[in-house]
Amino acid sequence: QVQLVQSGAEVKKPGSSVTVSCKASGGSFSSYAFSWVRQAPGQGLEWLGGIIPIFATIRYAQKFQGRVTIAADESTSTAYMELSGLRSDDTAVYYCARGWYYYDDRGHNPQHSDYWGQGTLVTVSS
Amino acid sequence: EIVLTQSPGTLSLSPGERATLSCRASQSVSGSYLAWYQQKPGQAPRLLIYGASSRATGIPDRFSGSGSGTDFTLTISRLEPEDFAVYYCQQYGRSPPITFGQGTRLEIK
């Protein structure tokens, strides 16, 4: 069955960067979209961006443009999310999620996600 | 960016009752590209509904979604004890960005 296994919890200093990995197993890797979603303590869900490996398409939320980098390594079926310039309000659980994509006049775009990783807690503290 | 507003913020009901959760979008959601997720404490979200009304694999038929344009509804026909959780709507029709509503907490009365 499909599994997404994320890297472990991180504690980072303000201004530093963090990279979270997400290894997929079961099913094709390249043919799906992988989104990154975060959840601050006691708060709702926030989408950072997504990648569709088969088309080498990457989409970012404007709020995080310039601070987030999403990549995928098809040889290891692993997606990555790097967030730089960390602040205390970046403290959150970061999820990767596998889902589908659609095509419109802007190209290919991620849509809903039916498999999620277990989440990675990133704590930003001095 | 499409803003999704969910109501009510908290819904208190008893097992066996019917739950109706609302999600209103600030602009029309193209293609009815709207999904609903359930999240329990300490767990990742679980996809319930996509395309506004299609149930995801393995989701019981007591969960149903409806709506189009700017107004969408998730209905749980008869609440089971395991249904008490937080529910989020998500739009992906004009992404980026994909956006989520702020959530509705469904609690036991």
mmCIF file of N, CA, C and O in Angstrom, chain A residues 53-95:
data_model
loop_
_atom_site.group_PDB
_atom_site.id
_atom_site.type_symbol
_atom_site.label_atom_id
_atom_site.label_comp_id
_atom_site.label_asym_id
_atom_site.label_seq_id
_atom_site.Cartn_x
_atom_site.Cartn_y
_atom_site.Cartn_z
ATOM 1 N N PRO A 53 6.393 15.519 -10.367
ATOM 2 C CA PRO A 53 7.689 15.099 -10.916
ATOM 3 C C PRO A 53 7.679 14.779 -12.405
ATOM 4 O O PRO A 53 8.619 15.127 -13.110
ATOM 5 N N ILE A 54 6.611 14.137 -12.887
ATOM 6 C CA ILE A 54 6.602 13.709 -14.287
ATOM 7 C C ILE A 54 6.662 14.885 -15.246
ATOM 8 O O ILE A 54 7.150 14.743 -16.368
ATOM 9 N N PHE A 55 6.215 16.051 -14.825
ATOM 10 C CA PHE A 55 6.254 17.243 -15.665
ATOM 11 C C PHE A 55 7.288 18.251 -15.170
ATOM 12 O O PHE A 55 7.401 19.336 -15.730
ATOM 13 N N ALA A 56 7.997 17.886 -14.127
ATOM 14 C CA ALA A 56 8.973 18.809 -13.515
ATOM 15 C C ALA A 56 8.327 20.148 -13.195
ATOM 16 O O ALA A 56 8.952 21.213 -13.320
ATOM 17 N N THR A 57 7.077 20.100 -12.784
ATOM 18 C CA THR A 57 6.319 21.314 -12.456
ATOM 19 C C THR A 57 6.337 21.532 -10.952
ATOM 20 O O THR A 57 6.061 20.611 -10.185
ATOM 21 N N ILE A 58 6.644 22.740 -10.559
ATOM 22 C CA ILE A 58 6.647 23.106 -9.148
ATOM 23 C C ILE A 58 5.798 24.360 -8.978
ATOM 24 O O ILE A 58 5.935 25.303 -9.756
ATOM 25 N N ARG A 59 4.925 24.333 -7.996
ATOM 26 C CA ARG A 59 4.084 25.479 -7.675
ATOM 27 C C ARG A 59 4.329 25.868 -6.226
ATOM 28 O O ARG A 59 4.400 25.016 -5.357
ATOM 29 N N TYR A 60 4.410 27.174 -5.990
ATOM 30 C CA TYR A 60 4.604 27.675 -4.633
ATOM 31 C C TYR A 60 3.475 28.629 -4.266
ATOM 32 O O TYR A 60 2.978 29.386 -5.109
ATOM 33 N N ALA A 61 3.103 28.623 -2.997
ATOM 34 C CA ALA A 61 2.220 29.663 -2.494
ATOM 35 C C ALA A 61 3.010 30.967 -2.471
ATOM 36 O O ALA A 61 4.178 30.990 -2.053
ATOM 37 N N GLN A 62 2.392 32.042 -2.916
ATOM 38 C CA GLN A 62 3.097 33.322 -3.008
ATOM 39 C C GLN A 62 3.678 33.738 -1.658
ATOM 40 O O GLN A 62 4.759 34.313 -1.601
ATOM 41 N N LYS A 63 2.959 33.409 -0.595
ATOM 42 C CA LYS A 63 3.416 33.788 0.741
ATOM 43 C C LYS A 63 4.815 33.253 1.037
ATOM 44 O O LYS A 63 5.591 33.876 1.761
ATOM 45 N N PHE A 64 5.143 32.086 0.470
ATOM 46 C CA PHE A 64 6.415 31.439 0.776
ATOM 47 C C PHE A 64 7.424 31.550 -0.368
ATOM 48 O O PHE A 64 8.548 31.050 -0.249
ATOM 49 N N GLN A 65 7.025 32.177 -1.458
ATOM 50 C CA GLN A 65 7.920 32.311 -2.618
ATOM 51 C C GLN A 65 9.223 32.971 -2.180
ATOM 52 O O GLN A 65 9.230 33.992 -1.506
ATOM 53 N N GLY A 66 10.336 32.353 -2.576
ATOM 54 C CA GLY A 66 11.636 32.887 -2.202
ATOM 55 C C GLY A 66 12.193 32.287 -0.927
ATOM 56 O O GLY A 66 13.390 32.374 -0.657
ATOM 57 N N ARG A 67 11.330 31.674 -0.124
ATOM 58 C CA ARG A 67 11.786 31.057 1.125
ATOM 59 C C ARG A 67 11.690 29.553 1.093
ATOM 60 O O ARG A 67 12.344 28.874 1.871
ATOM 61 N N VAL A 68 10.846 29.027 0.225
ATOM 62 C CA VAL A 68 10.643 27.583 0.173
ATOM 63 C C VAL A 68 11.163 27.039 -1.157
ATOM 64 O O VAL A 68 11.028 27.686 -2.198
ATOM 65 N N THR A 69 11.766 25.872 -1.085
ATOM 66 C CA THR A 69 12.216 25.157 -2.279
ATOM 67 C C THR A 69 11.726 23.721 -2.177
ATOM 68 O O THR A 69 11.969 23.047 -1.174
ATOM 69 N N ILE A 70 11.032 23.281 -3.196
ATOM 70 C CA ILE A 70 10.504 21.913 -3.241
ATOM 71 C C ILE A 70 11.182 21.186 -4.386
ATOM 72 O O ILE A 70 11.349 21.737 -5.482
ATOM 73 N N ALA A 71 11.576 19.959 -4.132
ATOM 74 C CA ALA A 71 12.260 19.160 -5.137
ATOM 75 C C ALA A 71 11.849 17.707 -4.987
ATOM 76 O O ALA A 71 11.229 17.314 -3.988
ATOM 77 N N ALA A 72 12.198 16.910 -5.994
ATOM 78 C CA ALA A 72 11.904 15.479 -5.946
ATOM 79 C C ALA A 72 13.042 14.715 -6.592
ATOM 80 O O ALA A 72 13.618 15.164 -7.590
ATOM 81 N N ASP A 73 13.365 13.576 -6.025
ATOM 82 C CA ASP A 73 14.379 12.677 -6.577
ATOM 83 C C ASP A 73 13.654 11.407 -6.996
ATOM 84 O O ASP A 73 13.289 10.583 -6.148
ATOM 85 N N GLU A 74 13.418 11.271 -8.299
ATOM 86 C CA GLU A 74 12.653 10.122 -8.774
ATOM 87 C C GLU A 74 13.399 8.814 -8.534
ATOM 88 O O GLU A 74 12.777 7.769 -8.350
ATOM 89 N N SER A 75 14.731 8.854 -8.507
ATOM 90 C CA SER A 75 15.498 7.617 -8.338
ATOM 91 C C SER A 75 15.304 6.997 -6.962
ATOM 92 O O SER A 75 15.451 5.790 -6.787
ATOM 93 N N THR A 76 14.951 7.831 -5.983
ATOM 94 C CA THR A 76 14.735 7.324 -4.622
ATOM 95 C C THR A 76 13.291 7.527 -4.166
ATOM 96 O O THR A 76 12.967 7.268 -3.009
ATOM 97 N N SER A 77 12.434 7.993 -5.075
ATOM 98 C CA SER A 77 11.008 8.228 -4.751
ATOM 99 C C SER A 77 10.867 9.108 -3.513
ATOM 100 O O SER A 77 10.066 8.821 -2.609
ATOM 101 N N THR A 78 11.650 10.168 -3.474
ATOM 102 C CA THR A 78 11.660 11.045 -2.308
ATOM 103 C C THR A 78 11.405 12.490 -2.727
ATOM 104 O O THR A 78 12.006 12.988 -3.676
ATOM 105 N N ALA A 79 10.505 13.131 -1.999
ATOM 106 C CA ALA A 79 10.253 14.555 -2.178
ATOM 107 C C ALA A 79 10.889 15.315 -1.016
ATOM 108 O O ALA A 79 11.032 14.774 0.089
ATOM 109 N N TYR A 80 11.270 16.558 -1.304
ATOM 110 C CA TYR A 80 11.956 17.382 -0.309
ATOM 111 C C TYR A 80 11.323 18.763 -0.237
ATOM 112 O O TYR A 80 10.842 19.296 -1.241
ATOM 113 N N MET A 81 11.386 19.323 0.939
ATOM 114 C CA MET A 81 10.937 20.697 1.146
ATOM 115 C C MET A 81 11.970 21.392 2.018
ATOM 116 O O MET A 81 12.256 20.939 3.131
ATOM 117 N N GLU A 82 12.542 22.477 1.483
ATOM 118 C CA GLU A 82 13.485 23.278 2.255
ATOM 119 C C GLU A 82 12.852 24.628 2.533
ATOM 120 O O GLU A 82 12.344 25.284 1.614
ATOM 121 N N LEU A 83 12.863 25.038 3.794
ATOM 122 C CA LEU A 83 12.355 26.348 4.188
ATOM 123 C C LEU A 83 13.506 27.121 4.818
ATOM 124 O O LEU A 83 14.145 26.634 5.757
ATOM 125 N N SER A 84 13.775 28.307 4.288
ATOM 126 C CA SER A 84 14.893 29.104 4.771
ATOM 127 C C SER A 84 14.397 30.321 5.541
ATOM 128 O O SER A 84 13.190 30.607 5.579
ATOM 129 N N GLY A 85 15.337 31.040 6.137
ATOM 130 C CA GLY A 85 14.971 32.240 6.885
ATOM 131 C C GLY A 85 13.971 31.967 7.981
ATOM 132 O O GLY A 85 13.008 32.708 8.173
ATOM 133 N N LEU A 86 14.201 30.880 8.717
ATOM 134 C CA LEU A 86 13.209 30.434 9.701
ATOM 135 C C LEU A 86 12.954 31.476 10.776
ATOM 136 O O LEU A 86 13.877 32.158 11.253
ATOM 137 N N ARG A 87 11.666 31.569 11.156
ATOM 138 C CA ARG A 87 11.216 32.459 12.229
ATOM 139 C C ARG A 87 10.457 31.617 13.230
ATOM 140 O O ARG A 87 10.061 30.484 12.948
ATOM 141 N N SER A 88 10.181 32.203 14.370
ATOM 142 C CA SER A 88 9.469 31.441 15.398
ATOM 143 C C SER A 88 8.081 31.020 14.922
ATOM 144 O O SER A 88 7.583 29.948 15.300
ATOM 145 N N ASP A 89 7.462 31.825 14.069
ATOM 146 C CA ASP A 89 6.115 31.454 13.603
ATOM 147 C C ASP A 89 6.145 30.388 12.498
ATOM 148 O O ASP A 89 5.094 30.035 11.967
ATOM 149 N N ASP A 90 7.315 29.907 12.158
ATOM 150 C CA ASP A 90 7.416 28.740 11.264
ATOM 151 C C ASP A 90 7.347 27.438 12.052
ATOM 152 O O ASP A 90 7.344 26.348 11.455
ATOM 153 N N THR A 91 7.300 27.536 13.369
ATOM 154 C CA THR A 91 7.146 26.343 14.202
ATOM 155 C C THR A 91 5.811 25.687 13.869
ATOM 156 O O THR A 91 4.749 26.294 13.984
ATOM 157 N N ALA A 92 5.882 24.441 13.429
ATOM 158 C CA ALA A 92 4.683 23.760 12.943
ATOM 159 C C ALA A 92 5.010 22.300 12.660
ATOM 160 O O ALA A 92 6.178 21.907 12.625
ATOM 161 N N VAL A 93 3.965 21.536 12.448
ATOM 162 C CA VAL A 93 4.114 20.193 11.876
ATOM 163 C C VAL A 93 3.995 20.343 10.365
ATOM 164 O O VAL A 93 3.051 20.959 9.870
ATOM 165 N N TYR A 94 4.970 19.808 9.666
ATOM 166 C CA TYR A 94 5.006 19.876 8.208
ATOM 167 C C TYR A 94 4.642 18.505 7.650
ATOM 168 O O TYR A 94 5.253 17.492 8.026
ATOM 169 N N TYR A 95 3.658 18.499 6.772
ATOM 170 C CA TYR A 95 3.191 17.259 6.146
ATOM 171 C C TYR A 95 3.523 17.245 4.663
ATOM 172 O O TYR A 95 3.393 18.273 3.985
#
